[in-house]
mmCIF file of C-alpha atoms in Angstrom:
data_model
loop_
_atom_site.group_PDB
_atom_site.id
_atom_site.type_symbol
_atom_site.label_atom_id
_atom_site.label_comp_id
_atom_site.label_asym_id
_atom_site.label_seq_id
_atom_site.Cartn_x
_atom_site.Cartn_y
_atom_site.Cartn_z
ATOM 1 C CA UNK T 1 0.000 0.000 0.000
ATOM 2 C CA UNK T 2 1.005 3.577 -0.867
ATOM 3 C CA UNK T 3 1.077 5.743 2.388
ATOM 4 C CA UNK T 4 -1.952 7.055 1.228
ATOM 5 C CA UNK T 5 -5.549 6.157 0.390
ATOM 6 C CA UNK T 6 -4.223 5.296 -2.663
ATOM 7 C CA UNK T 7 -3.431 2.134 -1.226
ATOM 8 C CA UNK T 8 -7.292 1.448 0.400
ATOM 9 C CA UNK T 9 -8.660 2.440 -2.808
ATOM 10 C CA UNK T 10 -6.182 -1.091 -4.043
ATOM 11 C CA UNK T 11 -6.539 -2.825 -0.610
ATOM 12 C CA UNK T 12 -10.461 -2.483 -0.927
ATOM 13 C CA UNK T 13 -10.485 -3.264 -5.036
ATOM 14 C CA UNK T 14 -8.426 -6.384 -4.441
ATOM 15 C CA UNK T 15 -10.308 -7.211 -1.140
ATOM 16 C CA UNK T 16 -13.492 -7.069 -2.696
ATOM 17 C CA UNK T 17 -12.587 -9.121 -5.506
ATOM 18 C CA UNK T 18 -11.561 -12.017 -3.230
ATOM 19 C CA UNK T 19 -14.598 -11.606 -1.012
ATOM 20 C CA UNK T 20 -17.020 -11.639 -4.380
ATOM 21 C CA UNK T 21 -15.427 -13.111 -7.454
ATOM 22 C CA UNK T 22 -17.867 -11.540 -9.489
ATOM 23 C CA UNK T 23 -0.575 23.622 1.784
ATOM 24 C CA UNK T 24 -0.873 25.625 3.321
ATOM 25 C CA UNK T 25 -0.429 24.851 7.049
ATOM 26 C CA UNK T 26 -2.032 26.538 10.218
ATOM 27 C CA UNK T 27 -0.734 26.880 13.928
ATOM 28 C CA UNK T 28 -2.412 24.033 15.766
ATOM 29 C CA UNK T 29 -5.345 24.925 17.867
ATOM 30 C CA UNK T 30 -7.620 23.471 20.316
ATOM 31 C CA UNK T 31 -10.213 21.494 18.737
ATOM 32 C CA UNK T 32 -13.755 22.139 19.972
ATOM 33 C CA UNK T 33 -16.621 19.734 19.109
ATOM 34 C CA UNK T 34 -17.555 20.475 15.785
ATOM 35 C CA UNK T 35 -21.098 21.628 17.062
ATOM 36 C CA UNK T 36 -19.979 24.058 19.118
ATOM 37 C CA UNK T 37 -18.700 26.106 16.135
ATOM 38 C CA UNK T 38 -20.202 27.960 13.548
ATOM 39 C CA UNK T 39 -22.012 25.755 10.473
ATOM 40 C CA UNK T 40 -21.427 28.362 7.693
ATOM 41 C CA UNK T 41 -20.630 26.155 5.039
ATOM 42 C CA UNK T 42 -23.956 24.336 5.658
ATOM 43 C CA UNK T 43 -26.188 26.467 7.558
ATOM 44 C CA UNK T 44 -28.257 23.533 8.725
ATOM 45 C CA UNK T 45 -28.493 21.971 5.193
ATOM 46 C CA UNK T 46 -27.263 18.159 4.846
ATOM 47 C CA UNK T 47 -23.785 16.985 4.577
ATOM 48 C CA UNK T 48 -23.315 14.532 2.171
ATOM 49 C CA UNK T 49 -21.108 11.571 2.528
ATOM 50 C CA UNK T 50 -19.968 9.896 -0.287
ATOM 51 C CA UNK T 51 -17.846 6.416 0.043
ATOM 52 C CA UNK T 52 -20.524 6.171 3.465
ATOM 53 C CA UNK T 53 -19.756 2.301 3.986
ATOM 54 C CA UNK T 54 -15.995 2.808 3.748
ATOM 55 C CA UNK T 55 -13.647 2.707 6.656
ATOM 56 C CA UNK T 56 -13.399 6.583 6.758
ATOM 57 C CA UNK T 57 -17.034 7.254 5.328
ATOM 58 C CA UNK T 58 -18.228 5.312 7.783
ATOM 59 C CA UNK T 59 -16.866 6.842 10.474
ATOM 60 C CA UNK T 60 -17.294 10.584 9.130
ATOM 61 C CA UNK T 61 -21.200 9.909 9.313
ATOM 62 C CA UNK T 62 -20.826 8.737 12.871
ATOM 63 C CA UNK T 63 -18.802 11.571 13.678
ATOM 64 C CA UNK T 64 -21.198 14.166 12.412
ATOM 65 C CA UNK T 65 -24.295 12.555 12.763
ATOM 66 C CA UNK T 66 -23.037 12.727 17.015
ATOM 67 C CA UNK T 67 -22.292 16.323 16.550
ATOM 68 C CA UNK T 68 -25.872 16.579 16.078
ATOM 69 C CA UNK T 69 -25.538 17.347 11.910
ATOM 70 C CA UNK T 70 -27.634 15.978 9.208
ATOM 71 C CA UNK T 71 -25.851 13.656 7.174
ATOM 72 C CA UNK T 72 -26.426 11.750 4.111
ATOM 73 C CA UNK T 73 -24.819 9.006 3.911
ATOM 74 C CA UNK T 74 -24.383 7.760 0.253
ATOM 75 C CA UNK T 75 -23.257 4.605 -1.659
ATOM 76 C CA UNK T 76 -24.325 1.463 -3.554
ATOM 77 C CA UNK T 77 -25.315 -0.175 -0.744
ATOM 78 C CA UNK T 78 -25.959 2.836 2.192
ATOM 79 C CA UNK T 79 -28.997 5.041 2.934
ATOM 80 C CA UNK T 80 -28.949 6.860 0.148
ATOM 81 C CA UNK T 81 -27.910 5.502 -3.281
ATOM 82 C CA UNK T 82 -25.440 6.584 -4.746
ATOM 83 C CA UNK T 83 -23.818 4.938 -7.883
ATOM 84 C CA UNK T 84 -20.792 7.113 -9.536
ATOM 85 C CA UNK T 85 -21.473 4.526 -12.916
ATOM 86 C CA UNK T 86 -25.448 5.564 -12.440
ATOM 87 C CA UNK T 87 -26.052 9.521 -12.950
ATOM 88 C CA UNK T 88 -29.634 9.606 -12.274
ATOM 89 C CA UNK T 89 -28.531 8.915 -8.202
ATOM 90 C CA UNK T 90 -26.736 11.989 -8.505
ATOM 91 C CA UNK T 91 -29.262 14.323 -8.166
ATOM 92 C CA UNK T 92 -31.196 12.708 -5.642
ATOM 93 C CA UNK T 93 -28.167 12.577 -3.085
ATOM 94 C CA UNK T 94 -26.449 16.070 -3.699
ATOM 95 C CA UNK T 95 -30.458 17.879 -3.750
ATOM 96 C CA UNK T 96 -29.687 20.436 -0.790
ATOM 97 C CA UNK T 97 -26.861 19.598 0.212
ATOM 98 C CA UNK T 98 -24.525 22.293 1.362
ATOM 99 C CA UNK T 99 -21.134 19.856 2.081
ATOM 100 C CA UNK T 100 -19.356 16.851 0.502
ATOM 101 C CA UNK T 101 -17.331 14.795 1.574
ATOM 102 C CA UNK T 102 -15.431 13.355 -1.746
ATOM 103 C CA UNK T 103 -14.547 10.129 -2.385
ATOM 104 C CA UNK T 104 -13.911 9.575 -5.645
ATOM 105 C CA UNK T 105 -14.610 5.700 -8.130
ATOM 106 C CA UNK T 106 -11.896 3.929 -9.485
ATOM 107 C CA UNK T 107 -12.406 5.302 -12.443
ATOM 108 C CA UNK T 108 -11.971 9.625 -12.575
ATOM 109 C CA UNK T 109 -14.103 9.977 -15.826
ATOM 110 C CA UNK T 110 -17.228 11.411 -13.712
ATOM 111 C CA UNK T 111 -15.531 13.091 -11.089
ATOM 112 C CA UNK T 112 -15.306 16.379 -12.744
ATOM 113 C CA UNK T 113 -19.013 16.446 -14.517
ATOM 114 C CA UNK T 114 -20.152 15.350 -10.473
ATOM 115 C CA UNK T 115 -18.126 18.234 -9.235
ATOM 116 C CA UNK T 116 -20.235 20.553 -11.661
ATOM 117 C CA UNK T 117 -23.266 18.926 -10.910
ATOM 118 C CA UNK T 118 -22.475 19.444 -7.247
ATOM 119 C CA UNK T 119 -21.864 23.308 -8.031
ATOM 120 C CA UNK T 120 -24.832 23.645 -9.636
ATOM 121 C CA UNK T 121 -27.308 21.594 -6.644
ATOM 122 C CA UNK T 122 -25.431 24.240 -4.020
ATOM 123 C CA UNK T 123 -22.857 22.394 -2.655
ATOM 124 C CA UNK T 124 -20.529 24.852 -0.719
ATOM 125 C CA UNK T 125 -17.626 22.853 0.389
ATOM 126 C CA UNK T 126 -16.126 20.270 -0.841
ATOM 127 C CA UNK T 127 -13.529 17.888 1.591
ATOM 128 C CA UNK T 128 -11.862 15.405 -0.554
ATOM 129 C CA UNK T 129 -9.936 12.265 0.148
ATOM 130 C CA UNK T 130 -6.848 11.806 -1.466
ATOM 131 C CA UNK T 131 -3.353 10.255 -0.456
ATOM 132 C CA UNK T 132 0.228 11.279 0.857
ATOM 133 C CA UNK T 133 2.304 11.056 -1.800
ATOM 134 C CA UNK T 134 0.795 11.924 -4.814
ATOM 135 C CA UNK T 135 2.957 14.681 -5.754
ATOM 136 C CA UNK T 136 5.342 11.935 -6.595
ATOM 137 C CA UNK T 137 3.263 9.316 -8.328
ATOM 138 C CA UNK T 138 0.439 11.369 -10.051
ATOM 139 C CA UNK T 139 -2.059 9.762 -11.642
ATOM 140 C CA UNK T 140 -0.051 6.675 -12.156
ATOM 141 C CA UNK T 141 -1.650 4.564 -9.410
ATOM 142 C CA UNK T 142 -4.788 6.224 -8.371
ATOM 143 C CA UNK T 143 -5.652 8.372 -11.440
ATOM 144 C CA UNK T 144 -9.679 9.236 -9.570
ATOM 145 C CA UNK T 145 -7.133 10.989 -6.183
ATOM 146 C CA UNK T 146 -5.357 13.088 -8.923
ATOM 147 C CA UNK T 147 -8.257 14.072 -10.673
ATOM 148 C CA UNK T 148 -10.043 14.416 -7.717
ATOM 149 C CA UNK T 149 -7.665 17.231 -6.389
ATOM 150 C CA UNK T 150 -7.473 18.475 -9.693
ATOM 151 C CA UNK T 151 -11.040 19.690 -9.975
ATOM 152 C CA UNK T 152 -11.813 21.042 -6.640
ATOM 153 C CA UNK T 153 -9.448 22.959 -6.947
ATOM 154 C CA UNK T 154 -9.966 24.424 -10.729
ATOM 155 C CA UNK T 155 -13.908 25.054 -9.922
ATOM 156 C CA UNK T 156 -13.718 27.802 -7.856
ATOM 157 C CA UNK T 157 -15.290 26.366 -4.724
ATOM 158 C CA UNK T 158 -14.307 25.966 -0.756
ATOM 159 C CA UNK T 159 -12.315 23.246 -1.567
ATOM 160 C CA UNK T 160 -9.939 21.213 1.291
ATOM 161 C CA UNK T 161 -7.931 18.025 0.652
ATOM 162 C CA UNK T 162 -6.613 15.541 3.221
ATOM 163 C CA UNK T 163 -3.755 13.219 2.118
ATOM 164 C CA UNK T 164 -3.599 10.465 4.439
ATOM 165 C CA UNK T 165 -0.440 7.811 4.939
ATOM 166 C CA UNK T 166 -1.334 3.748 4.834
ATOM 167 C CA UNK T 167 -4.349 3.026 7.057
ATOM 168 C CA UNK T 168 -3.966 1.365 10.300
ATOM 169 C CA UNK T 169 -7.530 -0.463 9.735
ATOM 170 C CA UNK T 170 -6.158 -2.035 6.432
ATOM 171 C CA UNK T 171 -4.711 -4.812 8.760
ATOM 172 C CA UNK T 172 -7.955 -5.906 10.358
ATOM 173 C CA UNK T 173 -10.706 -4.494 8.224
ATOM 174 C CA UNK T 174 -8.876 -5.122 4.237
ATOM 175 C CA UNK T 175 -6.576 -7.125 2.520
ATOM 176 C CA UNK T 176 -3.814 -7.545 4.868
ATOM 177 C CA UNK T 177 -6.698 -9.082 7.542
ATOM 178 C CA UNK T 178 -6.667 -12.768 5.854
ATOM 179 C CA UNK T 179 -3.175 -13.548 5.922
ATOM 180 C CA UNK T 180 -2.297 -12.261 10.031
ATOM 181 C CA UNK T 181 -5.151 -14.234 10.621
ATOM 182 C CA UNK T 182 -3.136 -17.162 8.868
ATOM 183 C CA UNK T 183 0.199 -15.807 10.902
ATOM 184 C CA UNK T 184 1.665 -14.559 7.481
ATOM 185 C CA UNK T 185 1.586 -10.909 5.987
ATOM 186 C CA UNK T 186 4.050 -11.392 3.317
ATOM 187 C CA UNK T 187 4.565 -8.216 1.093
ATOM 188 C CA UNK T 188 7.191 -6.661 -1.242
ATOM 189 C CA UNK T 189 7.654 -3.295 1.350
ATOM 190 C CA UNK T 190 11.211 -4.049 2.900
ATOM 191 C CA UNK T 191 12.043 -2.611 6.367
ATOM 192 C CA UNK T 192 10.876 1.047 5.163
ATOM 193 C CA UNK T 193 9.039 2.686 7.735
ATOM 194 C CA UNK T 194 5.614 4.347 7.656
ATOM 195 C CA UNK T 195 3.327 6.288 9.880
ATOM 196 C CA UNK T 196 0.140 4.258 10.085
ATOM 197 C CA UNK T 197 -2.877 6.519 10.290
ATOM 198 C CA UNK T 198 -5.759 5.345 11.682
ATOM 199 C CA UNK T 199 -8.737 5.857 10.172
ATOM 200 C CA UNK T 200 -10.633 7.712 13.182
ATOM 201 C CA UNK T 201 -8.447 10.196 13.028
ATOM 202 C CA UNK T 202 -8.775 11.005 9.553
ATOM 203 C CA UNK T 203 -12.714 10.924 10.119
ATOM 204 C CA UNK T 204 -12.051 13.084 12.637
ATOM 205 C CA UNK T 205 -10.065 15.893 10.927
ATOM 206 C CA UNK T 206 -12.486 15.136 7.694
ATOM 207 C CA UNK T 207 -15.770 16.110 10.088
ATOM 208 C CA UNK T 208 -13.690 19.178 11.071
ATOM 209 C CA UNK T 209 -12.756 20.128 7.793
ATOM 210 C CA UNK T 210 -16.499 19.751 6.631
ATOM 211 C CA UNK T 211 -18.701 21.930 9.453
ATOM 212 C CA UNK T 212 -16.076 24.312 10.881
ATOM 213 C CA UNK T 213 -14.379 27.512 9.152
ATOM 214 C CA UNK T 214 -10.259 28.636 8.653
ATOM 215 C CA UNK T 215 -9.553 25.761 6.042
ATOM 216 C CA UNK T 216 -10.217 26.902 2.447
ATOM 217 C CA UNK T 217 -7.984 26.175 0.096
ATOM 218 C CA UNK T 218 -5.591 24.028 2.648
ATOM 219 C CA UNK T 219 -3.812 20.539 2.006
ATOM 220 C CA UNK T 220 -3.317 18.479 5.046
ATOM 221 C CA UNK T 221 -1.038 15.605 4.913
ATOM 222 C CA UNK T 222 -1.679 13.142 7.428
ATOM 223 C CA UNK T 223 -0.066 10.460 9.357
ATOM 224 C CA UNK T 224 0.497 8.778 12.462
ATOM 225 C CA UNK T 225 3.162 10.091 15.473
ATOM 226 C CA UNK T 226 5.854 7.311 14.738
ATOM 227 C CA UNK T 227 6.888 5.280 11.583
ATOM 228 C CA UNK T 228 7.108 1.505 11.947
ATOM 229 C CA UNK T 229 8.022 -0.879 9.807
ATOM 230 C CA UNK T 230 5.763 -3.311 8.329
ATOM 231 C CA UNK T 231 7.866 -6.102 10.422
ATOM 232 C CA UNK T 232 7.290 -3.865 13.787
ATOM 233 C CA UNK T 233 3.149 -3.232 13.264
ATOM 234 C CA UNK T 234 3.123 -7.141 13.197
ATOM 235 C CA UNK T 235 4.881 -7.594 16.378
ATOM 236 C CA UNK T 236 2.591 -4.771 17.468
ATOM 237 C CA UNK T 237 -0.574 -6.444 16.350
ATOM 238 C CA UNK T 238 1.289 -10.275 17.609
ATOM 239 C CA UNK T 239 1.448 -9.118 20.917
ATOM 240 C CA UNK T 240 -1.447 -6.778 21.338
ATOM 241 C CA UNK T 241 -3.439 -10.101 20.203
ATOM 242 C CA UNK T 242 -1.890 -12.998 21.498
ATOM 243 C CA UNK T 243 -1.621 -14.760 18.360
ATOM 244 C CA UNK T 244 1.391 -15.372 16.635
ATOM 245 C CA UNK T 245 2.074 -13.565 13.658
ATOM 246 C CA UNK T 246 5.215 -12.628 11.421
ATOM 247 C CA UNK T 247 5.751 -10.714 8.229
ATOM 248 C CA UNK T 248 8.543 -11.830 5.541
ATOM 249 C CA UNK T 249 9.315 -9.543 2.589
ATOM 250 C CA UNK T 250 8.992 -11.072 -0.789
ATOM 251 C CA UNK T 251 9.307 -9.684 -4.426
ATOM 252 C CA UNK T 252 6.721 -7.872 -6.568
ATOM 253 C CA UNK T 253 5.783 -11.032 -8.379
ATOM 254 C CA UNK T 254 5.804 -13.633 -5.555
ATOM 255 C CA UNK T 255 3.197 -11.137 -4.372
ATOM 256 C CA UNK T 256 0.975 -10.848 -7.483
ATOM 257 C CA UNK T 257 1.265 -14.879 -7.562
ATOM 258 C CA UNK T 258 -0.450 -15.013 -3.933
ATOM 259 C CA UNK T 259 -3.098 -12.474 -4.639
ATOM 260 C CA UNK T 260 -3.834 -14.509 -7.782
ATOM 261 C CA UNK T 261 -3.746 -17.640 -5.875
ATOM 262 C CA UNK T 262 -6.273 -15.813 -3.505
ATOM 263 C CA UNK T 263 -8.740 -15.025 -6.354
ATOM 264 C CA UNK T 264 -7.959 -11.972 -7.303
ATOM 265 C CA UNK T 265 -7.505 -10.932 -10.935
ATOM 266 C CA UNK T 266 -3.810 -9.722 -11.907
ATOM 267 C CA UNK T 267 -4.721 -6.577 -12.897
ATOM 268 C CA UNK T 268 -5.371 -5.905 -9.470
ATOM 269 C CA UNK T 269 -2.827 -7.415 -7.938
ATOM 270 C CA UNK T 270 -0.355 -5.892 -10.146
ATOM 271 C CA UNK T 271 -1.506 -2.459 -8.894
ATOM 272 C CA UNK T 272 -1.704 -3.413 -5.281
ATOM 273 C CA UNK T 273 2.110 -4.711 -5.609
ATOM 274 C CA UNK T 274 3.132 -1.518 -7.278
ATOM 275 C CA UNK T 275 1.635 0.828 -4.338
ATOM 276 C CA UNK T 276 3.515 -1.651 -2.164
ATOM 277 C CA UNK T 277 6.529 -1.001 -4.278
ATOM 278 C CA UNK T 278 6.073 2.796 -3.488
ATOM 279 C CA UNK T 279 6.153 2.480 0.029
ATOM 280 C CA UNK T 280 9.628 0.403 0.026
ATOM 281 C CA UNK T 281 10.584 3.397 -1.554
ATOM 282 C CA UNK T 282 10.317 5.510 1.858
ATOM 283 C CA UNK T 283 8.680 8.737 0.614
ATOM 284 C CA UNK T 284 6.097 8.561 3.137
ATOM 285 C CA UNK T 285 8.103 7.716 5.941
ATOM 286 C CA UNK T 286 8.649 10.249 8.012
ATOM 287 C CA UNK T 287 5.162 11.393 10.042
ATOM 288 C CA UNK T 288 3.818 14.505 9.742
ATOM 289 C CA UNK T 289 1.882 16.964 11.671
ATOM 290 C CA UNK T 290 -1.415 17.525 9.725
ATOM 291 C CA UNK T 291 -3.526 15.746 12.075
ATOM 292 C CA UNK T 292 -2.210 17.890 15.421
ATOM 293 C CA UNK T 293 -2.850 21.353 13.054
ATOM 294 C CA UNK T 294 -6.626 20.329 12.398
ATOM 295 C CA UNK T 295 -7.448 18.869 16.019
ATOM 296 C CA UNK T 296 -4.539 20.572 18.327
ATOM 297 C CA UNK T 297 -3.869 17.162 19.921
ATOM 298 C CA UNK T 298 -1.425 14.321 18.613
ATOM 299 C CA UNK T 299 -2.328 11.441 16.359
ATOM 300 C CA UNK T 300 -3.286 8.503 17.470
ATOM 301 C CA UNK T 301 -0.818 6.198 17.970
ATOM 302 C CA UNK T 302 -0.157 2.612 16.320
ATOM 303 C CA UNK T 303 -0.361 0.790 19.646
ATOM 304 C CA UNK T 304 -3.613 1.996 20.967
ATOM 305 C CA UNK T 305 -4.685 1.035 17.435
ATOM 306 C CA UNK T 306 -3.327 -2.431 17.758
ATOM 307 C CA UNK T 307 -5.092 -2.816 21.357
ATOM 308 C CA UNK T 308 -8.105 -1.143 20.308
ATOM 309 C CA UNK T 309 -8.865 -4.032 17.344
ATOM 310 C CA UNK T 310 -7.044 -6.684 19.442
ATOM 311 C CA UNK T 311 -9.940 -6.171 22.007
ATOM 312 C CA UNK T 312 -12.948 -6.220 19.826
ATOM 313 C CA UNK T 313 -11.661 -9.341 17.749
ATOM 314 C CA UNK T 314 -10.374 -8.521 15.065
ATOM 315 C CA UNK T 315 -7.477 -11.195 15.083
ATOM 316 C CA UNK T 316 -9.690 -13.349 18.112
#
């Protein structure tokens, strides 16, 4: 995985596919709860979340829905349906609206026609979910992120990205989950270290980002307060659990041959192995302070993660 959501956007593809064969930056400050401040971007109106079964989407809806915000909550399968391959859900889930939360398809052909669409139903803000790193890989992994960014910020709205490092949750809740649970995460990452985020926190700056003011026009990278390496957040997870678990490097293509030999079609596995292949690279390694500027309080860190799914199950 890239140290970005480039990676879950691969993690979840590839997942999915096994499961169905079918810049500025601002002086930290003291967070307040986001309904304590003032809801100028929305005034009241709905706040739509797209991606809303996701691990972040998820767990923005929960976030502002306990706020006390109204929240639609938006995908193939959630509340509200939303299909980004089926325009006539468009209109239903952006009527009134007055803030998205973007996450963008696999494919970035609609994003920029949605964005428009979006303009035109109202919508005054516009949080999108992108991925550290993409400065350095473009479009060439994650072409929808790019794009994504691209638009948001060409169309003249209140536009605020978050670029997250590698997901914490992608080890109990994605691809990675199958093979701790068979004592073996084997991937082609090396002993580079990375700053696992996990996901509440970027749900948590995203619900910020979306109700409160003094972010227009910002980038926040995001990561956890420490980088581990891949080898480490097993021992982490290992002990937290009780279960024994190791991780062993292996090349590119020993890794596309177990994906395949999981049921998953190369072309995904090939792109999973080549975000992987970023992150031996170390660009994302070192952490960085995005989540402390939005919230005023450190990230959380990889160890309460590690407890925190160890206790509900997650590797039971």
């Amino acid at each position: 995985m890239t140290s970005n959501e480039q990676t879950n956007h691969q993690t979840q593809q590839t997942h999915q596919t096994q499961q169905q064969p079918s810049e500025g930056r601002r002086p930290a400050q003291q967070h307040q709860p986001a309904a304590a401040q003032d809801r100028t971007p929305t005034d009241g109106a709905p706040i739509l979340v797209l991606g809303a079964t996701g691990k972040t989407g998820r767990r923005v809806v929960a976030r502002l829905r306990a706020a006390g915000h109204t929240v639609r909550a938006a995908s193939r399968t959630a509340e509200t349906p939303f299909d980004w391959a089926d325009r006539a859900t468009w209109g239903p889930a952006l009527e009134g609206v007055g803030a998205l939360y973007l996450v963008g398809p696999p494919d970035p052909e609609p994003i920029a026609d949605f964005v428009a669409r979006a303009q035109a139903a109202g919508v005054r803000r516009f949080v999108v979910l992108s991925g550290r790193g993409i400065e350095v890989y473009g479009d060439s992994f994650e072409p929808s992120m790019a794009e994504a960014e691209r638009v948001v910020r060409e169309a003249g709205v209140d536009w605020t990205v978050i670029r997250p490092n590698n997901f914490s949750q992608n080890f109990d809740e994605d691809v990675f989950h199958e093979p701790l649970l068979e004592g073996r995460l084997a991937l082609p990452v090396g002993d580079a270290p990375e700053p696992f985020i996990d996901a509440e926190d970027i749900a948590e700056v995203a619900a910020v980002l979306l109700t409160e003011d003094g972010h227009s026009g910002r980038t926040y990278e995001l990561s956890g307060p420490r980088s581990l390496t891949f080898a480490e957040a097993v021992a982490e997870m290992a002990k937290a659990s009780g279960r024994p678990m190791r991780f062993e490097h292996v090349t590119e293509e020993a890794y596309v041959a177990e994906l395949i030999g999981r049921g998953a079609p190369e072309e995904a596995a090939r792109s999973l192995a080549a975000v992987l292949a970023f992150l031996a690279g170390g660009h994302n390694s070192a952490p960085v302070s995005g989540v402390r500027e939005v919230l005023g309080r450190e990230a959380r860190d990889f160890t309460e993660y590690a407890k925190r799914a160890a206790e509900s199950g997650a590797w039971g």
